[in-house]
CSV table of C-alpha atoms and ligand atoms in Angstrom, one decimal:
chain,number,residue,atom,x,y,z
A,26,MET,CA,215.1,49.8,102.4
A,27,ASN,CA,211.7,49.4,100.8
A,28,ASP,CA,211.4,49.1,97.1
A,29,LYS,CA,209.8,52.1,95.5
A,30,ILE,CA,206.5,51.1,93.9
A,31,SER,CA,205.0,53.2,91.2
A,32,LEU,CA,201.3,52.7,90.5
A,33,LEU,CA,200.3,54.1,87.1
A,34,GLY,CA,196.6,55.2,87.2
A,35,ALA,CA,194.6,56.3,90.2
A,36,GLY,CA,191.2,54.8,89.1
A,37,LEU,CA,189.3,52.5,91.3
A,38,ILE,CA,191.8,49.6,91.1
A,39,GLY,CA,195.0,51.7,91.4
A,40,SER,CA,193.6,53.6,94.4
A,41,LEU,CA,192.6,50.4,96.3
A,42,MET,CA,196.0,48.8,95.5
A,43,GLY,CA,197.7,51.9,96.8
A,44,VAL,CA,195.8,51.5,100.1
A,45,TYR,CA,196.8,47.8,100.4
A,46,LEU,CA,200.5,48.5,99.6
A,47,LYS,CA,200.7,51.4,102.1
A,48,LYS,CA,199.1,49.1,104.7
A,49,ARG,CA,202.0,46.8,104.2
A,50,GLY,CA,204.4,49.6,104.9
A,51,LEU,CA,205.7,50.0,101.4
A,52,ASP,CA,206.8,53.1,99.6
A,53,VAL,CA,204.1,53.9,97.0
A,54,ALA,CA,203.7,56.7,94.5
A,55,ILE,CA,200.6,56.9,92.3
A,56,TYR,CA,200.6,58.8,89.0
A,57,GLU,CA,197.4,59.9,87.4
A,58,LYS,CA,196.8,61.7,84.1
A,59,ARG,CA,193.7,63.6,85.3
A,60,ARG,CA,193.6,66.7,87.5
A,61,ASP,CA,192.7,66.1,91.1
A,62,TRP,CA,189.0,65.6,90.8
A,63,ARG,CA,188.5,65.8,94.6
A,64,LYS,CA,189.0,69.6,94.3
A,65,ASP,CA,187.8,69.9,90.7
A,66,LYS,CA,184.6,68.0,89.9
A,67,LEU,CA,184.9,68.8,86.2
A,68,ALA,CA,188.0,66.7,86.0
A,69,ALA,CA,186.0,63.6,86.9
A,70,GLU,CA,185.8,61.2,84.1
A,71,GLY,CA,182.5,61.2,82.2
A,72,ARG,CA,182.3,57.4,82.0
A,73,SER,CA,179.6,55.3,83.7
A,74,ILE,CA,178.2,57.4,86.4
A,75,ASN,CA,177.2,54.6,88.7
A,76,MET,CA,178.1,50.9,89.1
A,77,ALA,CA,177.1,47.7,90.9
A,78,LEU,CA,179.3,46.6,93.7
A,79,SER,CA,179.0,43.0,94.8
A,80,HIS,CA,180.5,40.4,97.1
A,81,ARG,CA,184.1,40.2,95.6
A,82,GLY,CA,184.4,43.9,95.7
A,83,LEU,CA,183.0,44.2,99.2
A,84,LYS,CA,185.3,41.5,100.5
A,85,ALA,CA,188.3,43.4,99.1
A,86,LEU,CA,187.1,46.7,100.6
A,87,GLU,CA,186.5,45.0,104.0
A,88,LYS,CA,190.0,43.6,104.1
A,89,ALA,CA,191.3,47.1,103.4
A,90,GLY,CA,189.1,48.5,106.2
A,91,LEU,CA,187.0,50.5,103.7
A,92,LYS,CA,183.7,48.7,103.6
A,93,GLU,CA,182.2,50.8,106.4
A,94,LYS,CA,183.3,54.0,104.7
A,95,VAL,CA,181.8,53.1,101.4
A,96,MET,CA,178.5,51.5,102.4
A,97,PRO,CA,176.7,54.8,103.3
A,98,TYR,CA,177.2,55.9,99.7
A,99,THR,CA,175.5,52.8,98.3
A,100,LEU,CA,171.9,51.7,97.6
A,101,PRO,CA,171.0,48.0,97.7
A,102,MET,CA,169.4,46.5,94.6
A,103,TYR,CA,167.7,43.2,95.6
A,104,GLY,CA,166.8,42.0,92.1
A,105,ARG,CA,166.0,42.9,88.5
A,106,ARG,CA,162.8,44.7,87.7
A,107,MET,CA,162.0,43.9,84.1
A,108,HIS,CA,159.9,46.3,82.0
A,109,ASP,CA,158.0,44.9,79.1
A,110,GLU,CA,156.9,46.9,76.0
A,111,HIS,CA,153.5,47.5,77.5
A,112,GLY,CA,154.8,49.1,80.7
A,113,ASN,CA,154.2,46.0,82.9
A,114,THR,CA,157.0,45.2,85.3
A,115,TYR,CA,157.9,42.2,87.3
A,116,PHE,CA,160.6,41.6,89.9
A,117,GLN,CA,163.2,38.8,89.8
A,118,PRO,CA,165.2,38.5,93.1
A,119,TYR,CA,168.9,38.2,92.6
A,120,GLY,CA,169.4,35.6,95.3
A,121,LYS,CA,167.9,34.5,98.5
A,122,ASP,CA,167.8,36.0,102.0
A,123,ASN,CA,167.7,39.5,100.7
A,124,GLN,CA,171.0,39.2,98.9
A,125,ALA,CA,171.7,42.5,97.1
A,126,ILE,CA,174.2,44.2,94.8
A,127,TYR,CA,174.9,47.9,95.6
A,128,SER,CA,174.7,50.9,93.3
A,129,VAL,CA,177.5,53.4,93.9
A,130,SER,CA,178.6,56.5,92.1
A,131,ARG,CA,181.9,55.9,90.4
A,132,ASN,CA,183.3,59.3,91.2
A,133,THR,CA,182.3,59.3,94.9
A,134,PHE,CA,183.7,55.8,95.2
A,135,ASN,CA,187.0,56.7,93.5
A,136,GLU,CA,187.3,59.8,95.8
A,137,ILE,CA,186.9,57.6,98.9
A,138,LEU,CA,189.5,55.2,97.8
A,139,LEU,CA,192.0,57.9,96.7
A,140,GLU,CA,191.4,59.8,99.9
A,141,GLU,CA,192.3,56.7,101.9
A,142,ALA,CA,195.4,56.0,99.8
A,143,ASP,CA,196.4,59.7,100.5
A,144,ARG,CA,195.7,59.3,104.2
A,145,CYS,CA,197.8,56.1,104.4
A,146,GLY,CA,200.7,58.1,103.0
A,147,ALA,CA,200.8,57.3,99.3
A,148,ASN,CA,202.4,60.1,97.2
A,149,ILE,CA,199.9,61.0,94.6
A,150,PHE,CA,200.9,62.9,91.5
A,151,PHE,CA,198.0,64.3,89.3
A,152,ASN,CA,198.5,65.7,85.8
A,153,HIS,CA,201.0,63.0,85.2
A,154,LYS,CA,200.2,61.3,81.9
A,155,VAL,CA,202.3,58.2,81.2
A,156,GLU,CA,203.9,58.8,77.8
A,157,THR,CA,206.3,55.8,77.6
A,158,VAL,CA,207.5,53.0,79.8
A,159,ASP,CA,211.0,51.5,79.4
A,160,VAL,CA,210.3,48.1,80.9
A,161,GLU,CA,213.9,46.9,80.8
A,162,ASN,CA,215.2,49.8,82.9
A,163,LYS,CA,211.9,50.4,84.7
A,164,ARG,CA,211.8,54.1,83.7
A,165,VAL,CA,208.6,56.0,83.1
A,166,ARG,CA,208.2,59.2,81.1
A,167,PHE,CA,205.3,61.5,82.0
A,168,LEU,CA,203.8,64.4,80.1
A,169,LEU,CA,202.8,67.2,82.5
A,170,ALA,CA,200.1,69.8,82.2
A,171,ASP,CA,202.5,72.5,81.1
A,172,GLY,CA,203.7,70.3,78.2
A,173,SER,CA,207.0,69.4,79.8
A,174,THR,CA,208.1,65.9,80.5
A,175,LYS,CA,209.4,64.2,83.6
A,176,ASP,CA,211.2,60.9,84.0
A,177,ILE,CA,211.2,58.6,87.0
A,178,SER,CA,212.7,55.2,87.7
A,179,SER,CA,211.2,52.6,90.1
A,180,GLU,CA,212.0,49.2,91.4
A,181,VAL,CA,208.5,48.0,90.8
A,182,ILE,CA,205.9,49.3,88.4
A,183,ILE,CA,202.2,48.4,88.5
A,184,GLY,CA,200.0,49.4,85.6
A,185,SER,CA,196.5,50.2,86.8
A,186,ASP,CA,195.9,52.6,84.0
A,187,GLY,CA,192.8,50.9,82.5
A,188,ALA,CA,191.8,49.3,79.2
A,189,HIS,CA,194.2,51.4,77.1
A,190,SER,CA,197.1,50.9,79.4
A,191,SER,CA,200.5,52.5,78.6
A,192,LEU,CA,202.4,49.8,80.4
A,193,ARG,CA,200.6,47.1,78.4
A,194,ASN,CA,201.6,49.0,75.2
A,195,ALA,CA,205.2,48.8,76.4
A,196,PHE,CA,204.8,45.1,77.0
A,197,GLU,CA,203.8,44.7,73.3
A,198,CYS,CA,207.5,45.3,72.4
A,199,GLN,CA,208.4,42.2,74.3
A,200,THR,CA,208.8,38.8,72.6
A,201,ARG,CA,206.1,36.3,73.3
A,202,PHE,CA,203.6,38.8,74.5
A,203,ASN,CA,200.1,38.0,73.4
A,204,TYR,CA,197.4,40.7,73.1
A,205,LYS,CA,193.9,40.6,71.8
A,206,GLN,CA,191.3,43.4,71.8
A,207,GLU,CA,187.8,43.5,70.5
A,208,TYR,CA,185.4,46.4,70.2
A,209,ILE,CA,182.0,44.7,70.4
A,210,SER,CA,179.2,45.6,68.0
A,211,HIS,CA,177.3,47.5,70.7
A,212,GLY,CA,178.0,50.9,72.4
A,213,TYR,CA,176.3,52.8,75.2
A,214,LYS,CA,175.0,56.1,76.1
A,215,GLU,CA,174.1,57.3,79.6
A,216,LEU,CA,170.9,59.2,80.3
A,217,ARG,CA,169.0,60.2,83.4
A,218,ILE,CA,165.6,59.8,85.1
A,219,PRO,CA,165.4,62.7,87.6
A,220,PRO,CA,163.6,62.6,90.9
A,221,THR,CA,159.9,63.2,90.9
A,222,ALA,CA,158.4,66.7,91.5
A,223,ASP,CA,158.1,65.9,95.2
A,224,GLY,CA,161.7,64.8,95.4
A,225,GLY,CA,161.1,61.0,95.5
A,226,PHE,CA,162.4,58.1,93.3
A,227,ALA,CA,160.4,57.8,90.0
A,228,MET,CA,160.7,54.0,90.2
A,229,ASP,CA,161.4,51.2,92.6
A,230,PRO,CA,164.8,52.2,94.1
A,231,GLU,CA,165.6,48.7,95.3
A,232,ALA,CA,166.1,47.1,91.9
A,233,LEU,CA,168.2,47.3,88.8
A,234,HIS,CA,165.7,48.1,86.1
A,235,ILE,CA,166.0,46.4,82.7
A,236,TRP,CA,164.0,47.0,79.5
A,237,PRO,CA,165.1,43.9,77.4
A,238,ARG,CA,164.4,44.3,73.7
A,239,GLY,CA,166.4,41.6,72.0
A,240,ARG,CA,169.3,43.2,70.2
A,241,PHE,CA,169.2,46.3,72.5
A,242,MET,CA,168.3,47.2,76.0
A,243,LEU,CA,168.0,50.0,78.5
A,244,ILE,CA,169.1,49.6,82.2
A,245,ALA,CA,168.8,51.9,85.1
A,246,LEU,CA,170.5,52.0,88.6
A,247,PRO,CA,169.4,54.3,91.5
A,248,ASN,CA,171.4,57.1,92.8
A,249,LEU,CA,171.5,58.6,96.3
A,250,ASP,CA,170.0,61.9,95.0
A,251,LYS,CA,166.9,59.9,94.0
A,252,SER,CA,167.6,60.0,90.3
A,253,PHE,CA,168.4,56.9,88.2
A,254,THR,CA,171.3,56.7,85.7
A,255,CYS,CA,170.1,54.9,82.6
A,256,THR,CA,172.4,53.2,80.2
A,257,LEU,CA,171.2,52.6,76.7
A,258,PHE,CA,173.0,49.7,74.9
A,259,LEU,CA,172.5,49.6,71.1
A,260,PRO,CA,174.3,48.2,68.2
A,261,PHE,CA,176.3,50.9,66.4
A,262,GLU,CA,175.0,50.1,63.0
A,263,GLY,CA,173.2,47.6,60.8
A,264,TYR,CA,169.9,47.2,62.6
A,265,LYS,CA,166.5,49.0,62.6
A,266,VAL,CA,167.3,50.4,66.1
A,267,CYS,CA,171.0,51.4,66.2
A,268,PHE,CA,173.1,54.5,67.0
A,269,GLU,CA,173.7,55.2,63.4
A,270,LYS,CA,170.0,55.7,62.7
A,271,ILE,CA,169.3,57.9,65.7
A,272,HIS,CA,170.6,61.3,64.4
A,273,ASP,CA,169.6,63.5,67.3
A,274,GLY,CA,167.6,63.8,70.5
A,275,LYS,CA,164.3,64.0,68.6
A,276,ASP,CA,164.9,60.6,67.0
A,277,ALA,CA,165.9,59.3,70.4
A,278,GLU,CA,162.5,60.5,71.7
A,279,TYR,CA,160.7,58.5,69.0
A,280,ILE,CA,162.7,55.3,69.9
A,281,PHE,CA,162.0,55.7,73.6
A,282,GLN,CA,158.3,56.3,72.9
A,283,THR,CA,158.2,53.2,70.8
A,284,TYR,CA,160.3,50.8,72.9
A,285,PHE,CA,160.7,52.2,76.4
A,286,ASN,CA,157.5,54.1,76.7
A,287,ASP,CA,157.2,53.9,80.5
A,288,ALA,CA,160.8,55.2,80.9
A,289,TYR,CA,160.1,57.9,78.3
A,290,HIS,CA,157.5,59.5,80.5
A,291,LEU,CA,160.0,59.8,83.3
A,292,MET,CA,162.7,61.5,81.2
A,293,PRO,CA,161.8,65.2,80.5
A,294,ASP,CA,165.4,66.0,79.4
A,295,LEU,CA,165.8,63.0,77.1
A,296,ALA,CA,166.4,64.8,73.8
A,297,GLU,CA,168.8,67.3,75.2
A,298,GLU,CA,170.8,64.7,77.2
A,299,TYR,CA,170.9,62.4,74.1
A,300,ASP,CA,172.5,65.2,72.1
A,301,ARG,CA,174.9,66.2,74.8
A,302,ASN,CA,176.1,62.9,76.2
A,303,PRO,CA,178.8,60.9,74.4
A,304,THR,CA,178.2,57.5,72.8
A,305,ALA,CA,180.9,55.2,74.0
A,306,ALA,CA,182.3,51.9,72.7
A,307,LEU,CA,182.8,48.7,74.7
A,308,ILE,CA,186.0,46.8,74.6
A,309,ASN,CA,187.2,43.4,75.7
A,310,THR,CA,190.9,42.9,76.0
A,311,GLU,CA,193.0,39.8,76.9
A,312,CYS,CA,196.8,39.7,77.2
A,313,TYR,CA,199.5,37.5,78.6
A,314,PRO,CA,202.0,37.6,80.3
A,315,TRP,CA,200.9,40.3,82.8
A,316,THR,CA,204.3,40.7,84.2
A,317,VAL,CA,207.7,41.4,82.8
A,318,ASN,CA,210.8,42.5,84.8
A,319,ASN,CA,209.1,43.5,88.0
A,320,CYS,CA,206.3,45.3,86.1
A,321,LEU,CA,202.7,44.1,86.5
A,322,LEU,CA,199.3,44.8,85.0
A,323,ILE,CA,196.2,44.7,87.1
A,324,GLY,CA,192.5,45.6,86.7
A,325,ASP,CA,191.3,46.7,83.3
A,326,ALA,CA,194.9,47.1,82.1
A,327,ALA,CA,195.3,43.3,82.3
A,328,HIS,CA,191.7,42.3,81.4
A,329,ALA,CA,189.1,44.8,80.3
A,330,ILE,CA,185.7,43.1,80.1
A,331,VAL,CA,182.3,44.2,78.8
A,332,PRO,CA,180.0,45.4,81.6
A,333,PHE,CA,177.1,42.8,81.3
A,334,TYR,CA,177.9,40.9,84.4
A,335,GLY,CA,178.7,44.0,86.5
A,336,GLN,CA,182.0,42.4,87.4
A,337,GLY,CA,184.9,44.5,85.9
A,338,MET,CA,185.5,46.6,89.0
A,339,ASN,CA,184.7,43.7,91.3
A,340,CYS,CA,187.2,41.5,89.5
A,341,GLY,CA,189.8,44.3,89.6
A,342,PHE,CA,189.3,44.6,93.4
A,343,GLU,CA,189.7,40.8,93.7
A,344,ASP,CA,193.0,41.3,91.8
A,345,CYS,CA,194.1,43.7,94.6
A,346,ASN,CA,193.0,41.3,97.3
A,347,ILE,CA,194.8,38.3,95.8
A,348,LEU,CA,198.0,40.3,95.0
A,349,ASP,CA,198.0,41.5,98.6
A,350,GLU,CA,197.6,38.0,99.9
A,351,LEU,CA,200.6,36.8,97.8
A,352,ILE,CA,202.7,39.7,99.1
A,353,GLY,CA,201.7,38.7,102.6
A,354,LYS,CA,202.7,35.1,101.9
A,355,PHE,CA,205.9,35.5,99.9
A,356,GLY,CA,207.1,38.9,101.1
A,357,THR,CA,208.7,41.5,98.9
A,358,PHE,CA,212.2,40.0,98.4
A,359,SER,CA,211.2,38.6,95.0
A,360,TRP,CA,208.6,40.6,93.2
A,361,ASP,CA,209.1,38.4,90.2
A,362,LEU,CA,207.9,35.4,92.2
A,363,VAL,CA,204.9,37.2,93.6
A,364,PHE,CA,203.9,38.5,90.2
A,365,GLU,CA,204.4,35.2,88.5
A,366,LYS,CA,202.2,33.4,91.1
A,367,PHE,CA,199.6,36.2,90.7
A,368,GLN,CA,199.3,35.9,86.9
A,369,LYS,CA,199.2,32.1,87.1
A,370,ILE,CA,196.4,32.1,89.6
A,371,ARG,CA,194.4,34.9,88.1
A,372,LYS,CA,194.5,34.4,84.3
A,373,PRO,CA,192.1,31.4,84.1
A,374,ASP,CA,189.6,33.3,86.3
A,375,THR,CA,189.7,36.6,84.3
A,376,ASP,CA,189.3,34.6,81.1
A,377,ALA,CA,186.2,32.9,82.6
A,378,ILE,CA,184.6,36.1,83.7
A,379,SER,CA,185.4,37.7,80.3
A,380,THR,CA,183.5,34.9,78.6
A,381,LEU,CA,180.6,35.1,81.0
A,382,ALA,CA,180.3,38.8,80.6
A,383,MET,CA,180.0,38.5,76.8
A,384,GLU,CA,177.4,35.7,77.2
A,385,ASN,CA,175.4,37.6,79.7
A,386,PHE,CA,174.5,40.3,77.1
A,387,VAL,CA,172.2,37.8,75.4
A,388,GLU,CA,170.7,36.8,78.8
A,389,MET,CA,170.0,40.4,79.8
A,390,SER,CA,168.8,41.8,76.5
A,391,ASP,CA,166.9,38.9,75.1
A,392,SER,CA,166.3,35.8,77.2
A,393,MET,CA,164.9,37.8,80.1
A,394,ALA,CA,161.9,38.7,78.0
A,395,ASP,CA,161.3,35.0,77.2
A,396,PRO,CA,158.6,33.4,79.5
A,397,LYS,CA,160.4,30.0,79.2
A,398,PHE,CA,163.6,31.5,80.4
A,399,LEU,CA,161.8,32.9,83.4
A,400,ILE,CA,160.4,29.4,84.2
A,401,ARG,CA,164.0,28.1,84.0
A,402,LYS,CA,165.1,30.8,86.5
A,403,LYS,CA,162.3,29.8,88.8
A,404,ILE,CA,163.3,26.1,88.7
A,405,GLU,CA,166.9,27.1,89.5
A,406,ALA,CA,165.7,29.3,92.3
A,407,LYS,CA,163.7,26.4,93.7
A,408,LEU,CA,166.7,24.1,93.5
A,409,HIS,CA,168.8,26.6,95.3
A,410,GLU,CA,166.1,27.0,98.0
A,411,LEU,CA,165.8,23.2,98.5
A,412,PHE,CA,169.6,22.5,98.2
A,413,PRO,CA,171.3,25.7,99.1
A,414,ASP,CA,174.8,24.3,99.1
A,415,GLU,CA,174.5,21.8,96.3
A,416,TRP,CA,172.8,23.9,93.6
A,417,VAL,CA,173.8,27.5,93.4
A,418,PRO,CA,172.7,29.4,90.2
A,419,LEU,CA,175.7,30.7,88.2
A,420,TYR,CA,174.7,34.4,88.7
A,421,SER,CA,174.8,33.8,92.5
A,422,MET,CA,178.2,32.0,92.3
A,423,VAL,CA,179.7,34.9,90.4
A,424,THR,CA,178.0,37.7,92.4
A,425,PHE,CA,177.5,36.5,95.9
A,426,THR,CA,180.5,34.2,96.5
A,427,ASP,CA,184.2,34.3,96.0
A,428,MET,CA,184.4,30.9,94.4
A,429,SER,CA,187.0,31.3,91.6
A,430,TYR,CA,185.4,32.6,88.4
A,431,SER,CA,186.7,29.5,86.5
A,432,GLU,CA,185.2,27.1,89.0
A,433,ALA,CA,181.9,29.0,88.8
A,434,TYR,CA,182.0,28.9,85.0
A,435,ALA,CA,182.6,25.1,85.0
A,436,GLN,CA,179.9,24.4,87.5
A,437,GLY,CA,177.6,26.8,85.7
A,438,LYS,CA,178.1,24.9,82.4
A,439,LEU,CA,177.3,21.6,84.1
A,440,GLN,CA,174.1,23.0,85.5
A,441,GLU,CA,173.2,24.6,82.2
A,442,GLN,CA,173.5,21.1,80.5
A,443,ILE,CA,171.0,19.7,83.1
A,444,MET,CA,168.6,22.6,82.8
A,445,ASP,CA,168.6,22.3,79.0
A,446,GLU,CA,167.5,18.7,79.5
A,447,VAL,CA,164.8,19.7,82.0
A,448,MET,CA,163.5,22.4,79.7
A,449,ARG,CA,163.1,20.0,76.8
A,450,ASP,CA,159.9,18.7,78.4
A,451,PRO,CA,157.1,20.4,76.3
A,452,MET,CA,154.8,20.6,79.4
A,453,ILE,CA,157.4,22.3,81.6
A,454,SER,CA,155.6,25.6,81.9
A,455,HIS,CA,152.7,23.8,83.6
A,456,LYS,CA,154.5,21.4,85.8
A,457,TRP,CA,157.7,23.2,86.8
A,458,ASP,CA,156.6,23.6,90.4
A,459,SER,CA,156.0,19.8,90.9
A,460,LEU,CA,159.2,18.4,89.4
A,461,ASP,CA,161.3,15.8,91.1
A,462,PHE,CA,163.9,18.3,92.3
A,463,GLU,CA,166.1,15.8,94.0
A,464,ASN,CA,166.4,13.8,90.9
A,465,ILE,CA,167.5,16.9,89.0
A,466,LEU,CA,170.1,17.5,91.6
A,467,ASN,CA,171.4,14.0,91.4
A,468,ARG,CA,172.0,14.4,87.7
A,469,VAL,CA,174.8,16.8,88.6
A,470,ASP,CA,177.0,14.0,89.8
A,471,ALA,CA,175.9,11.8,86.9
A,472,VAL,CA,176.9,14.4,84.3
A,473,ARG,CA,180.1,15.2,86.2
A,474,SER,CA,181.2,11.6,86.1
A,475,VAL,CA,180.7,11.3,82.3
B,4,FAD,C1,179.3,51.3,81.0
B,4,FAD,C2,180.1,50.5,82.0
B,4,FAD,C3,179.5,50.1,83.2
B,4,FAD,C4,180.2,49.3,84.1
B,4,FAD,N1,179.6,48.9,85.2
B,4,FAD,C5,180.2,48.1,86.1
B,4,FAD,C6,179.6,47.6,87.3
B,4,FAD,O1,178.4,47.8,87.5
B,4,FAD,N2,180.3,46.8,88.1
B,4,FAD,C7,181.6,46.5,87.9
B,4,FAD,O2,182.2,45.8,88.7
B,4,FAD,N3,182.3,47.0,86.8
B,4,FAD,C8,181.6,47.8,85.9
B,4,FAD,N4,182.3,48.3,84.9
B,4,FAD,C9,183.7,48.0,84.7
B,4,FAD,C10,184.6,49.0,85.5
B,4,FAD,O3,184.3,50.3,85.1
B,4,FAD,C11,186.0,48.8,85.3
B,4,FAD,O4,186.3,47.4,85.4
B,4,FAD,C12,186.9,49.5,86.3
B,4,FAD,O5,186.7,50.9,86.1
B,4,FAD,C13,188.4,49.2,86.1
B,4,FAD,O6,189.1,50.0,86.9
B,4,FAD,P1,190.6,50.4,86.6
B,4,FAD,O7,191.1,51.2,87.8
B,4,FAD,O8,191.4,49.1,86.3
B,4,FAD,O9,190.6,51.2,85.3
B,4,FAD,P2,189.9,52.7,85.1
B,4,FAD,O10,188.7,52.8,85.8
B,4,FAD,O11,189.9,52.9,83.6
B,4,FAD,O12,191.0,53.6,85.7
B,4,FAD,C14,192.3,53.9,85.1
B,4,FAD,C15,192.9,55.1,85.6
B,4,FAD,O13,194.2,55.3,85.0
B,4,FAD,C16,194.2,56.6,84.5
B,4,FAD,N5,195.1,56.6,83.3
B,4,FAD,C17,194.8,56.1,82.1
B,4,FAD,N6,195.8,56.3,81.2
B,4,FAD,C18,196.7,56.9,81.9
B,4,FAD,C19,198.0,57.4,81.5
B,4,FAD,N7,198.5,57.2,80.3
B,4,FAD,N8,198.8,58.0,82.5
B,4,FAD,C20,198.3,58.2,83.8
B,4,FAD,N9,197.1,57.7,84.1
B,4,FAD,C21,196.3,57.1,83.2
B,4,FAD,C22,192.8,57.0,84.2
B,4,FAD,O14,192.6,58.4,84.2
B,4,FAD,C23,192.1,56.4,85.4
B,4,FAD,O15,192.0,57.2,86.5
B,4,FAD,C24,181.6,49.1,83.9
B,4,FAD,C25,182.2,49.5,82.8
B,4,FAD,C26,181.5,50.3,81.8
B,4,FAD,C27,182.2,50.7,80.6
């Protein structure tokens, strides 16, 4: 008889994991606290309306047979379009050969994945909010919509219930469970650039737009309805431009006129949306172990990261892919073995992407506006063009390959050291195009052997 597997949370990661498990012929139940948002759009979560899907996520979808279903709902973004304070823009390709990341609506995407889990035969229970988990006896208590409770028991429990996971809370009672969470100093608010009067995109739809302003920034991703979803990242307090000092939509208009003037002219509903939309916090969590007594954490429940590398969901999908691979390899006779292998393989990688995501805020909001940084990016792009296999920029390793995050991190640090050296030349802005690129490449081995 198959073990009964209970997945807690039908977000992006829980839904994809449900598909994988059903495809292995396992008995899966998914419990979700929200109402069924496929029938009731208002039940959809108000958090981050669109997101960037990249190689790791696409690979996991392809393996589950879902890539073809998802692609028609995506828009390719081939690079960043930077907006300076005077309204000038310039384009920086993400990679070579038209490499792109894909903008997709969170709700549509979640709907497709959930629909597939349903179609494959997963039992999905909405309005089931996990109240408590008894890890020792593998029992879960749910709070239902009418206020009553329901208890279930399960051979295997997988917590895909996001950054504030109830299963992780239950792990906290275990001895030797480490948990760390950090709300960063910045929060975010989502706003919208509508389509133009004649129904077109108001800006280049093939780019992720960034208005870098040092300690704060605005970004925008295109939507299929020809609008853009903008995300304003600001410190909560303590600076001239921060959420604490923007009291209402009128103040927001002033900030936009001053710092994001070209965007301001495309946002007729800015003041109203600013007042209406919530300001949300950003959390980073790390914990270990991820598994206790046939219970396992995956996705944000195991490792919530800040969104500055666009990898949280992609990383969670990679969790599903790797867990599925291990189930394929070791079978389901010993879940403890599979879960133990999973956490050992995965933890160094999620630690690496967590660090990279934190670091990338500085790159996106500050360095991108620095002309010297752009020269550095051009040198790296040239190295990649000349030596495509030997020198791959860190962003490309993370976004366009499935090299482990920890390997990408280590290689990235090595390349950073060499680039720091190259950039020390005071004449670099004038001669960057005629450098001895082979010599730069050769320094990789020299630095590695030190
Ligand atoms: C502003 C922002 C932008 C982002 N952009 C990107 C991006 O461009 N690319 C990218 O890869 N990642 C991005 N991310 C990260 C991404 O959103 C997350 O990594 C991803 O949503 C994690 O999926 P998950 O299923 O693990 O958790 P969640 O999406 O949080 O889903 C958890 C599910 O569990 C349910 N749940 C929670 N508690 C309970 C409970 N007690 N009982 C029952 N059900 C419960 C929830 O309702 C939800 O359905 C972004 C994040 C933010 C905040």
